[in-house]
Amino acid sequence: MARTILHVDMDAFYAAVEQRDHPAYRGRPVVVGADPKGGRGRGVVAACSYEARAAGVRSALPISQAWRLCPDAVFLRPRFARYAQVSEAVFSVLCRYTDRLEPLSIDEAFLDVTGSDRLFGGGAAVGRRIKESVREELGLVASVGVAPNKFVAKVASDLEKPDGFVVVQPEEVAAFLAPLPLGRLWGVGPKTADRLMRVGLRTIGDVARLRPRDLSGLLGEGAEHLVRLARGEDDRPVEPGAAAKSLGAETTFEEDVDDPEVVRRALLALADRVAGRLRRRRLRAGGVTLKLRDARFVTCTRSALLPRPTDLGDDLYREALALLARVPRSGGPVRLVGVTATRLEAQGEGTVQLGLFEAPGDGRRRELFRAVDALEARFGAGVVTRAALVKGRASRG
Ligand SMILES: [Mg+2]
């Protein structure tokens, strides 16, 4: 049966929250991210307002470059706790229309509103009401795409940002996709796009006209999937509860770091931060990924499964340290480290097994961390710091 899927995506979310909270920033370029330090700052842009985008600033751009492009922007450190709060308010609006809701990130979700015609007047009507509620109740702007499947809905929400609203009826899918550039296809990065362009393909419509085997020499296994997407065929259901598949944090050092002790301390702080986020979301991690970038910008990641699912910083840290030992190091000092918790599962799932494999002392450690979480919720992150992070060196086993 035909589905009606909405993709809802907040416009410039972090920056929009800052502009809403601080009227003085409205109409001005706002850049949320690392400290620019007068152009010498390290780290990247996390988000920026449309005024800043007009000057060429983009998210993930080095903050020093953003500073050069737009020196009179308002540069702000991110307030993640605040954005999470506002995100909850956004999701509580979305929940009114369906319980088949799949969050993709803090400011983005798929909704399956198939069968909403009688109650709400159909997908387009739901989309319009969501945009209105978000604007009137929260003072923010959402872009919405309405389509018969996830892929087309996501392309549609992005097409007329900001304040986009694009409805694609089932019979319009082919004509809607045909003129769009190849980069709009999921899984087609610049490299694949380049390969396709070299054989004369320019648009999604060009790919849709092919048979999968015409492309299999070029793309192998992926050919079939790509041709199907190009034809607007995508039957993946909206999966409620399939929230974040991973949770991570990373640090760019002020200066490249040679001292392994400093790297270890940074890993401990990151592991604690990620574990706190797991506990707040009532999740546990079944795996860890370590990311390391050296002074020559060579990035290396290593992943491992945990002996048992955890939401404790110590466990993540121990595994991250083991992974650190496996990273080939040729590029000299370290520029950036990151810790990501993977294979997330909701607490309560598989509780019996957790109980069985819980190590002695885990209960007390978890109580301690819960107390820390509660303090941080009241007084802000960082009020409680591990001795190992304060002392010159971490003496941890
Ligand atoms: Mg967004």
CSV table of C-alpha atoms and ligand atoms in Angstrom, one decimal:
chain,number,residue,atom,x,y,z
A,1,MET,CA,0.0,0.0,0.0
A,2,ALA,CA,1.2,3.5,-0.8
A,3,ARG,CA,2.8,5.3,2.1
A,4,THR,CA,2.8,9.0,3.0
A,5,ILE,CA,6.1,9.9,4.6
A,6,LEU,CA,7.2,13.3,5.9
A,7,HIS,CA,10.8,14.4,6.4
A,8,VAL,CA,11.0,17.3,8.9
A,9,ASP,CA,14.3,19.1,9.2
A,10,MET,CA,14.9,22.3,11.2
A,11,ASP,CA,16.6,25.1,9.4
A,12,ALA,CA,20.1,26.0,10.8
A,13,PHE,CA,19.0,24.6,14.1
A,14,TYR,CA,21.7,25.6,16.6
A,15,ALA,CA,22.1,29.0,15.1
A,16,ALA,CA,18.3,29.5,14.9
A,17,VAL,CA,18.0,28.6,18.6
A,18,GLU,CA,20.7,31.2,19.4
A,19,GLN,CA,18.9,33.8,17.4
A,20,ARG,CA,15.6,33.0,19.0
A,21,ASP,CA,17.1,33.1,22.5
A,22,HIS,CA,19.0,36.3,21.8
A,23,PRO,CA,17.0,38.9,19.8
A,24,ALA,CA,20.2,40.9,19.3
A,25,TYR,CA,21.6,38.2,17.0
A,26,ARG,CA,18.6,38.2,14.7
A,27,GLY,CA,19.3,39.2,11.2
A,28,ARG,CA,23.1,38.9,11.9
A,29,PRO,CA,25.5,36.2,10.7
A,30,VAL,CA,25.8,33.7,13.6
A,31,VAL,CA,28.4,31.0,13.7
A,32,VAL,CA,28.2,28.3,16.3
A,33,GLY,CA,31.4,26.2,16.8
A,34,ALA,CA,34.9,26.3,18.1
A,35,ASP,CA,36.5,29.5,19.4
A,36,PRO,CA,37.8,31.5,16.4
A,37,LYS,CA,40.6,33.2,18.5
A,38,GLY,CA,41.0,36.0,16.0
A,39,GLY,CA,41.5,33.6,13.1
A,40,ARG,CA,44.0,31.3,14.9
A,41,GLY,CA,41.3,29.1,16.3
A,42,ARG,CA,41.2,25.3,15.7
A,43,GLY,CA,38.2,23.1,15.3
A,44,VAL,CA,35.3,23.6,13.1
A,45,VAL,CA,31.9,25.3,12.5
A,46,ALA,CA,29.1,23.2,14.0
A,47,ALA,CA,26.3,25.3,12.5
A,48,CYS,CA,25.7,28.8,11.1
A,49,SER,CA,22.8,31.0,10.3
A,50,TYR,CA,21.7,31.8,6.8
A,51,GLU,CA,23.2,35.2,7.1
A,52,ALA,CA,26.6,33.5,7.6
A,53,ARG,CA,25.9,31.1,4.8
A,54,ALA,CA,25.5,34.0,2.4
A,55,ALA,CA,29.1,34.9,3.2
A,56,GLY,CA,30.2,31.3,2.3
A,57,VAL,CA,30.3,29.8,5.8
A,58,ARG,CA,29.3,26.2,6.0
A,59,SER,CA,29.1,23.7,8.8
A,60,ALA,CA,32.3,21.5,9.2
A,61,LEU,CA,34.4,24.4,7.7
A,62,PRO,CA,37.5,25.2,9.8
A,63,ILE,CA,36.6,27.9,12.2
A,64,SER,CA,39.7,30.0,11.1
A,65,GLN,CA,38.3,30.0,7.6
A,66,ALA,CA,34.8,31.1,8.8
A,67,TRP,CA,36.5,34.0,10.6
A,68,ARG,CA,38.2,35.1,7.5
A,69,LEU,CA,35.0,34.8,5.4
A,70,CYS,CA,32.8,36.6,7.9
A,71,PRO,CA,34.8,38.5,10.5
A,72,ASP,CA,31.8,40.4,11.8
A,73,ALA,CA,29.7,37.3,12.6
A,74,VAL,CA,28.6,36.5,16.1
A,75,PHE,CA,30.8,33.6,17.1
A,76,LEU,CA,29.3,31.4,19.8
A,77,ARG,CA,30.3,28.2,21.6
A,78,PRO,CA,27.6,25.5,21.3
A,79,ARG,CA,25.1,25.1,24.1
A,80,PHE,CA,24.3,21.4,23.5
A,81,ALA,CA,22.1,21.1,26.6
A,82,ARG,CA,20.0,24.0,25.4
A,83,TYR,CA,19.6,22.5,21.9
A,84,ALA,CA,18.6,19.2,23.3
A,85,GLN,CA,15.9,20.9,25.3
A,86,VAL,CA,14.5,22.7,22.3
A,87,SER,CA,14.8,19.5,20.3
A,88,GLU,CA,12.5,17.8,22.8
A,89,ALA,CA,10.0,20.5,22.3
A,90,VAL,CA,10.2,20.0,18.5
A,91,PHE,CA,9.7,16.3,18.8
A,92,SER,CA,6.7,16.8,21.1
A,93,VAL,CA,5.1,18.7,18.3
A,94,LEU,CA,5.9,15.9,15.8
A,95,CYS,CA,4.4,13.3,18.2
A,96,ARG,CA,1.0,14.8,17.9
A,97,TYR,CA,0.5,13.5,14.4
A,98,THR,CA,1.9,10.0,14.5
A,99,ASP,CA,3.7,7.5,16.7
A,100,ARG,CA,5.5,6.2,13.7
A,101,LEU,CA,8.3,8.7,14.0
A,102,GLU,CA,12.0,8.0,13.4
A,103,PRO,CA,14.4,10.6,14.7
A,104,LEU,CA,17.5,10.9,12.5
A,105,SER,CA,19.3,13.5,14.6
A,106,ILE,CA,18.7,16.3,17.1
A,107,ASP,CA,16.7,18.3,14.5
A,108,GLU,CA,15.5,15.9,11.9
A,109,ALA,CA,12.9,13.1,11.7
A,110,PHE,CA,10.9,10.9,9.4
A,111,LEU,CA,7.2,10.5,10.1
A,112,ASP,CA,4.9,7.9,8.5
A,113,VAL,CA,1.5,9.6,8.3
A,114,THR,CA,-0.2,7.1,6.0
A,115,GLY,CA,-3.9,7.1,6.8
A,116,SER,CA,-3.9,10.5,8.4
A,117,ASP,CA,-6.4,11.8,5.8
A,118,ARG,CA,-9.5,11.5,7.9
A,119,LEU,CA,-8.0,12.9,11.1
A,120,PHE,CA,-5.7,15.6,9.7
A,121,GLY,CA,-6.5,15.9,6.0
A,122,GLY,CA,-3.5,14.0,4.6
A,123,GLY,CA,0.3,14.3,4.4
A,124,ALA,CA,0.5,17.9,3.0
A,125,ALA,CA,-2.0,19.1,5.6
A,126,VAL,CA,0.1,17.5,8.4
A,127,GLY,CA,3.2,19.1,7.0
A,128,ARG,CA,1.7,22.5,6.9
A,129,ARG,CA,0.4,22.2,10.5
A,130,ILE,CA,3.8,21.1,11.7
A,131,LYS,CA,5.5,24.1,10.1
A,132,GLU,CA,2.9,26.4,11.7
A,133,SER,CA,3.1,24.9,15.2
A,134,VAL,CA,6.9,25.0,15.1
A,135,ARG,CA,6.8,28.6,14.1
A,136,GLU,CA,4.1,29.8,16.4
A,137,GLU,CA,4.9,27.7,19.5
A,138,LEU,CA,8.7,27.6,19.3
A,139,GLY,CA,9.7,30.5,17.2
A,140,LEU,CA,11.7,28.3,14.8
A,141,VAL,CA,11.5,27.3,11.2
A,142,ALA,CA,11.2,23.7,9.9
A,143,SER,CA,11.5,22.6,6.3
A,144,VAL,CA,9.2,19.7,5.3
A,145,GLY,CA,9.1,17.2,2.5
A,146,VAL,CA,6.1,15.1,1.8
A,147,ALA,CA,6.4,12.0,-0.5
A,148,PRO,CA,5.6,8.4,-0.9
A,149,ASN,CA,8.9,7.2,0.6
A,150,LYS,CA,11.9,8.2,2.8
A,151,PHE,CA,14.3,9.0,0.0
A,152,VAL,CA,12.1,11.3,-1.9
A,153,ALA,CA,10.8,13.0,1.3
A,154,LYS,CA,14.4,13.8,2.4
A,155,VAL,CA,15.3,15.2,-1.0
A,156,ALA,CA,12.1,17.2,-1.0
A,157,SER,CA,12.6,18.8,2.5
A,158,ASP,CA,16.1,20.0,1.4
A,159,LEU,CA,15.1,21.4,-2.0
A,160,GLU,CA,13.7,24.7,-1.0
A,161,LYS,CA,15.5,25.4,2.3
A,162,PRO,CA,15.1,27.6,4.3
A,163,ASP,CA,11.4,27.5,5.1
A,164,GLY,CA,10.9,24.8,2.5
A,165,PHE,CA,7.7,22.9,1.9
A,166,VAL,CA,7.7,20.5,-1.0
A,167,VAL,CA,5.0,17.9,-1.7
A,168,VAL,CA,5.6,15.2,-4.2
A,169,GLN,CA,2.6,13.1,-5.1
A,170,PRO,CA,3.2,9.4,-6.1
A,171,GLU,CA,2.6,10.0,-9.7
A,172,GLU,CA,5.1,13.0,-9.7
A,173,VAL,CA,8.1,11.1,-8.3
A,174,ALA,CA,9.8,10.4,-11.6
A,175,ALA,CA,9.4,13.9,-13.0
A,176,PHE,CA,10.5,15.4,-9.6
A,177,LEU,CA,13.7,13.4,-9.4
A,178,ALA,CA,14.7,13.4,-13.1
A,179,PRO,CA,16.3,16.9,-13.4
A,180,LEU,CA,18.2,16.7,-10.1
A,181,PRO,CA,22.0,16.3,-10.0
A,182,LEU,CA,23.5,12.9,-9.1
A,183,GLY,CA,24.8,14.1,-5.8
A,184,ARG,CA,21.2,14.1,-4.5
A,185,LEU,CA,21.2,10.3,-4.6
A,186,TRP,CA,22.0,8.7,-1.3
A,187,GLY,CA,25.3,7.0,-1.3
A,188,VAL,CA,26.7,9.1,-4.2
A,189,GLY,CA,29.6,11.1,-2.9
A,190,PRO,CA,31.8,13.3,-5.0
A,191,LYS,CA,33.9,10.3,-6.1
A,192,THR,CA,31.0,8.2,-7.4
A,193,ALA,CA,29.4,11.2,-8.9
A,194,ASP,CA,32.7,11.8,-10.8
A,195,ARG,CA,32.8,8.3,-12.1
A,196,LEU,CA,29.2,8.5,-13.3
A,197,MET,CA,29.8,11.9,-14.9
A,198,ARG,CA,32.7,10.5,-16.8
A,199,VAL,CA,30.4,8.1,-18.6
A,200,GLY,CA,28.1,10.9,-19.5
A,201,LEU,CA,25.5,10.7,-16.8
A,202,ARG,CA,24.5,14.1,-15.4
A,203,THR,CA,21.1,13.8,-13.7
A,204,ILE,CA,19.1,11.3,-11.6
A,205,GLY,CA,16.9,10.9,-14.7
A,206,ASP,CA,20.0,9.7,-16.7
A,207,VAL,CA,20.5,6.9,-14.1
A,208,ALA,CA,16.8,6.0,-13.9
A,209,ARG,CA,16.8,5.2,-17.6
A,210,LEU,CA,19.5,2.6,-17.2
A,211,ARG,CA,19.3,-1.1,-16.3
A,212,PRO,CA,21.3,-2.0,-13.2
A,213,ARG,CA,23.6,-4.2,-15.2
A,214,ASP,CA,24.6,-1.2,-17.3
A,215,LEU,CA,26.1,0.2,-14.2
A,216,SER,CA,27.4,-2.9,-12.5
A,217,GLY,CA,30.8,-2.7,-14.2
A,218,LEU,CA,31.2,0.8,-12.8
A,219,LEU,CA,29.6,0.4,-9.3
A,220,GLY,CA,29.5,-3.3,-8.7
A,221,GLU,CA,26.9,-4.5,-6.1
A,222,GLY,CA,25.7,-0.9,-5.5
A,223,ALA,CA,24.3,-0.6,-9.1
A,224,GLU,CA,21.0,-2.1,-8.5
A,225,HIS,CA,20.4,0.0,-5.4
A,226,LEU,CA,21.3,3.2,-7.1
A,227,VAL,CA,19.1,2.6,-10.1
A,228,ARG,CA,16.2,1.8,-7.8
A,229,LEU,CA,16.7,5.1,-5.9
A,230,ALA,CA,17.0,7.0,-9.1
A,231,ARG,CA,13.6,5.7,-10.1
A,232,GLY,CA,12.3,6.8,-6.7
A,233,GLU,CA,11.8,3.3,-5.4
A,234,ASP,CA,12.6,3.0,-1.7
A,235,ASP,CA,10.5,0.7,0.5
A,236,ARG,CA,12.3,1.1,3.8
A,237,PRO,CA,9.8,1.7,6.5
A,238,VAL,CA,9.9,4.4,9.1
A,239,GLU,CA,11.4,2.8,12.2
A,240,PRO,CA,10.3,4.3,15.4
A,241,GLY,CA,12.9,4.0,18.1
A,242,ALA,CA,15.7,3.6,15.6
A,243,ALA,CA,17.2,6.8,17.1
A,244,ALA,CA,20.9,7.5,17.1
A,245,LYS,CA,22.9,4.5,16.1
A,246,SER,CA,26.0,6.0,17.7
A,247,LEU,CA,26.9,8.8,20.0
A,248,GLY,CA,30.3,10.5,19.9
A,249,ALA,CA,32.4,13.4,21.1
A,250,GLU,CA,35.8,14.7,19.9
A,251,THR,CA,38.4,17.2,20.8
A,252,THR,CA,40.7,19.3,18.6
A,253,PHE,CA,43.7,20.2,20.7
A,254,GLU,CA,44.8,23.8,21.0
A,255,GLU,CA,48.2,22.7,19.8
A,256,ASP,CA,49.2,19.4,18.3
A,257,VAL,CA,50.0,17.0,21.2
A,258,ASP,CA,53.0,14.8,21.5
A,259,ASP,CA,52.6,13.7,25.1
A,260,PRO,CA,50.7,10.4,25.3
A,261,GLU,CA,49.5,11.3,28.8
A,262,VAL,CA,47.6,14.3,27.5
A,263,VAL,CA,46.0,12.2,24.8
A,264,ARG,CA,44.9,9.6,27.4
A,265,ARG,CA,43.5,12.4,29.6
A,266,ALA,CA,41.5,13.7,26.7
A,267,LEU,CA,40.2,10.2,25.9
A,268,LEU,CA,39.1,9.9,29.5
A,269,ALA,CA,37.2,13.2,29.4
A,270,LEU,CA,35.6,12.2,26.1
A,271,ALA,CA,34.6,8.8,27.4
A,272,ASP,CA,33.0,10.4,30.4
A,273,ARG,CA,31.1,12.9,28.3
A,274,VAL,CA,29.8,10.2,25.9
A,275,ALA,CA,28.8,7.9,28.9
A,276,GLY,CA,26.9,10.8,30.4
A,277,ARG,CA,24.9,11.3,27.2
A,278,LEU,CA,24.2,7.5,27.1
A,279,ARG,CA,22.9,7.6,30.6
A,280,ARG,CA,20.7,10.6,29.9
A,281,ARG,CA,19.2,8.8,26.9
A,282,ARG,CA,18.9,5.6,28.8
A,283,LEU,CA,21.1,3.8,26.3
A,284,ARG,CA,24.1,1.4,26.5
A,285,ALA,CA,26.9,0.9,24.1
A,286,GLY,CA,27.9,-2.4,22.7
A,287,GLY,CA,31.0,-1.0,20.9
A,288,VAL,CA,33.5,1.8,20.8
A,289,THR,CA,35.2,3.6,18.0
A,290,LEU,CA,38.4,5.7,18.5
A,291,LYS,CA,39.3,8.4,16.1
A,292,LEU,CA,42.7,10.0,15.8
A,293,ARG,CA,43.9,12.7,13.5
A,294,ASP,CA,47.5,13.6,13.3
A,295,ALA,CA,49.3,16.8,12.5
A,296,ARG,CA,49.3,15.9,8.8
A,297,PHE,CA,45.5,15.6,8.9
A,298,VAL,CA,45.7,11.8,8.4
A,299,THR,CA,42.7,10.4,10.2
A,300,CYS,CA,42.6,6.8,11.5
A,301,THR,CA,39.7,5.1,13.3
A,302,ARG,CA,39.7,1.8,15.1
A,303,SER,CA,36.6,0.0,16.5
A,304,ALA,CA,36.0,-2.8,18.9
A,305,LEU,CA,33.1,-4.6,20.6
A,306,LEU,CA,32.8,-4.3,24.3
A,307,PRO,CA,32.7,-7.4,26.5
A,308,ARG,CA,29.3,-6.3,27.6
A,309,PRO,CA,27.0,-3.3,26.9
A,310,THR,CA,27.8,-0.3,29.1
A,311,ASP,CA,27.0,3.3,30.0
A,312,LEU,CA,30.0,3.8,32.1
A,313,GLY,CA,32.9,6.1,31.1
A,314,ASP,CA,35.5,3.8,32.6
A,315,ASP,CA,34.5,1.0,30.3
A,316,LEU,CA,34.5,3.2,27.2
A,317,TYR,CA,37.9,4.6,28.3
A,318,ARG,CA,39.5,1.2,28.8
A,319,GLU,CA,38.5,0.1,25.4
A,320,ALA,CA,39.5,3.4,23.8
A,321,LEU,CA,43.0,3.0,25.4
A,322,ALA,CA,43.3,-0.5,24.0
A,323,LEU,CA,42.3,0.8,20.5
A,324,LEU,CA,44.9,3.7,20.9
A,325,ALA,CA,47.6,1.1,21.2
A,326,ARG,CA,46.5,-0.4,17.8
A,327,VAL,CA,46.6,2.9,15.9
A,328,PRO,CA,49.6,3.0,13.6
A,329,ARG,CA,51.4,6.2,14.4
A,330,SER,CA,53.6,7.7,11.7
A,331,GLY,CA,52.3,11.3,11.4
A,332,GLY,CA,53.8,12.7,14.5
A,333,PRO,CA,51.8,14.7,17.0
A,334,VAL,CA,48.0,14.3,17.5
A,335,ARG,CA,45.7,17.0,16.4
A,336,LEU,CA,42.3,15.5,17.2
A,337,VAL,CA,40.9,12.6,19.2
A,338,GLY,CA,37.3,11.3,19.3
A,339,VAL,CA,35.4,8.6,21.1
A,340,THR,CA,32.1,7.2,19.8
A,341,ALA,CA,29.8,4.8,21.4
A,342,THR,CA,28.3,2.4,18.9
A,343,ARG,CA,25.8,-0.5,18.7
A,344,LEU,CA,23.5,1.4,21.0
A,345,GLU,CA,20.6,-0.4,22.7
A,346,ALA,CA,17.9,0.9,25.0
A,347,GLN,CA,18.4,0.1,28.7
A,348,GLY,CA,15.9,-2.5,29.7
A,349,GLU,CA,16.4,-4.5,26.4
A,350,GLY,CA,18.2,-7.6,27.4
A,351,THR,CA,18.1,-6.7,31.1
A,352,VAL,CA,18.6,-10.3,32.1
A,353,GLN,CA,21.8,-10.7,30.3
A,354,LEU,CA,23.0,-7.4,31.6
A,355,GLY,CA,22.4,-8.5,35.1
A,356,LEU,CA,24.3,-11.7,34.4
A,357,PHE,CA,27.3,-10.1,32.9
A,358,GLU,CA,27.4,-7.0,35.2
A,359,ALA,CA,30.8,-6.9,36.9
A,360,PRO,CA,31.0,-6.5,40.7
A,361,GLY,CA,31.0,-2.9,41.6
A,362,ASP,CA,29.1,-1.7,38.5
A,363,GLY,CA,26.1,-0.8,40.5
A,364,ARG,CA,28.0,1.5,42.8
A,365,ARG,CA,29.9,3.0,39.9
A,366,ARG,CA,26.6,3.7,38.2
A,367,GLU,CA,25.2,5.3,41.3
A,368,LEU,CA,28.2,7.6,41.5
A,369,PHE,CA,27.9,8.6,37.9
A,370,ARG,CA,24.1,9.2,38.3
A,371,ALA,CA,24.9,11.6,41.2
A,372,VAL,CA,27.4,13.4,38.9
A,373,ASP,CA,24.8,13.5,36.1
A,374,ALA,CA,22.3,15.1,38.5
A,375,LEU,CA,24.8,17.7,39.6
A,376,GLU,CA,25.6,18.5,36.0
A,377,ALA,CA,21.9,18.8,35.1
A,378,ARG,CA,21.5,21.5,37.8
A,379,PHE,CA,24.8,23.3,37.5
A,380,GLY,CA,26.1,22.7,34.0
A,381,ALA,CA,28.6,20.2,32.5
A,382,GLY,CA,32.0,20.1,34.1
A,383,VAL,CA,31.1,21.0,37.7
A,384,VAL,CA,32.4,17.6,38.7
A,385,THR,CA,35.8,16.6,37.3
A,386,ARG,CA,37.7,13.4,37.8
A,387,ALA,CA,40.9,13.7,39.9
A,388,ALA,CA,42.7,12.2,36.9
A,389,LEU,CA,41.7,15.1,34.7
A,390,VAL,CA,42.9,17.7,37.2
A,391,LYS,CA,46.2,16.2,38.3
A,392,GLY,CA,49.2,16.4,36.1
A,393,ARG,CA,48.8,12.8,35.0
A,394,ALA,CA,46.2,10.3,35.1
A,395,SER,CA,47.1,7.4,37.3
A,396,ARG,CA,44.5,5.0,36.2
A,397,GLY,CA,44.6,1.2,35.8
B,1,MG,MG,18.6,20.7,10.0
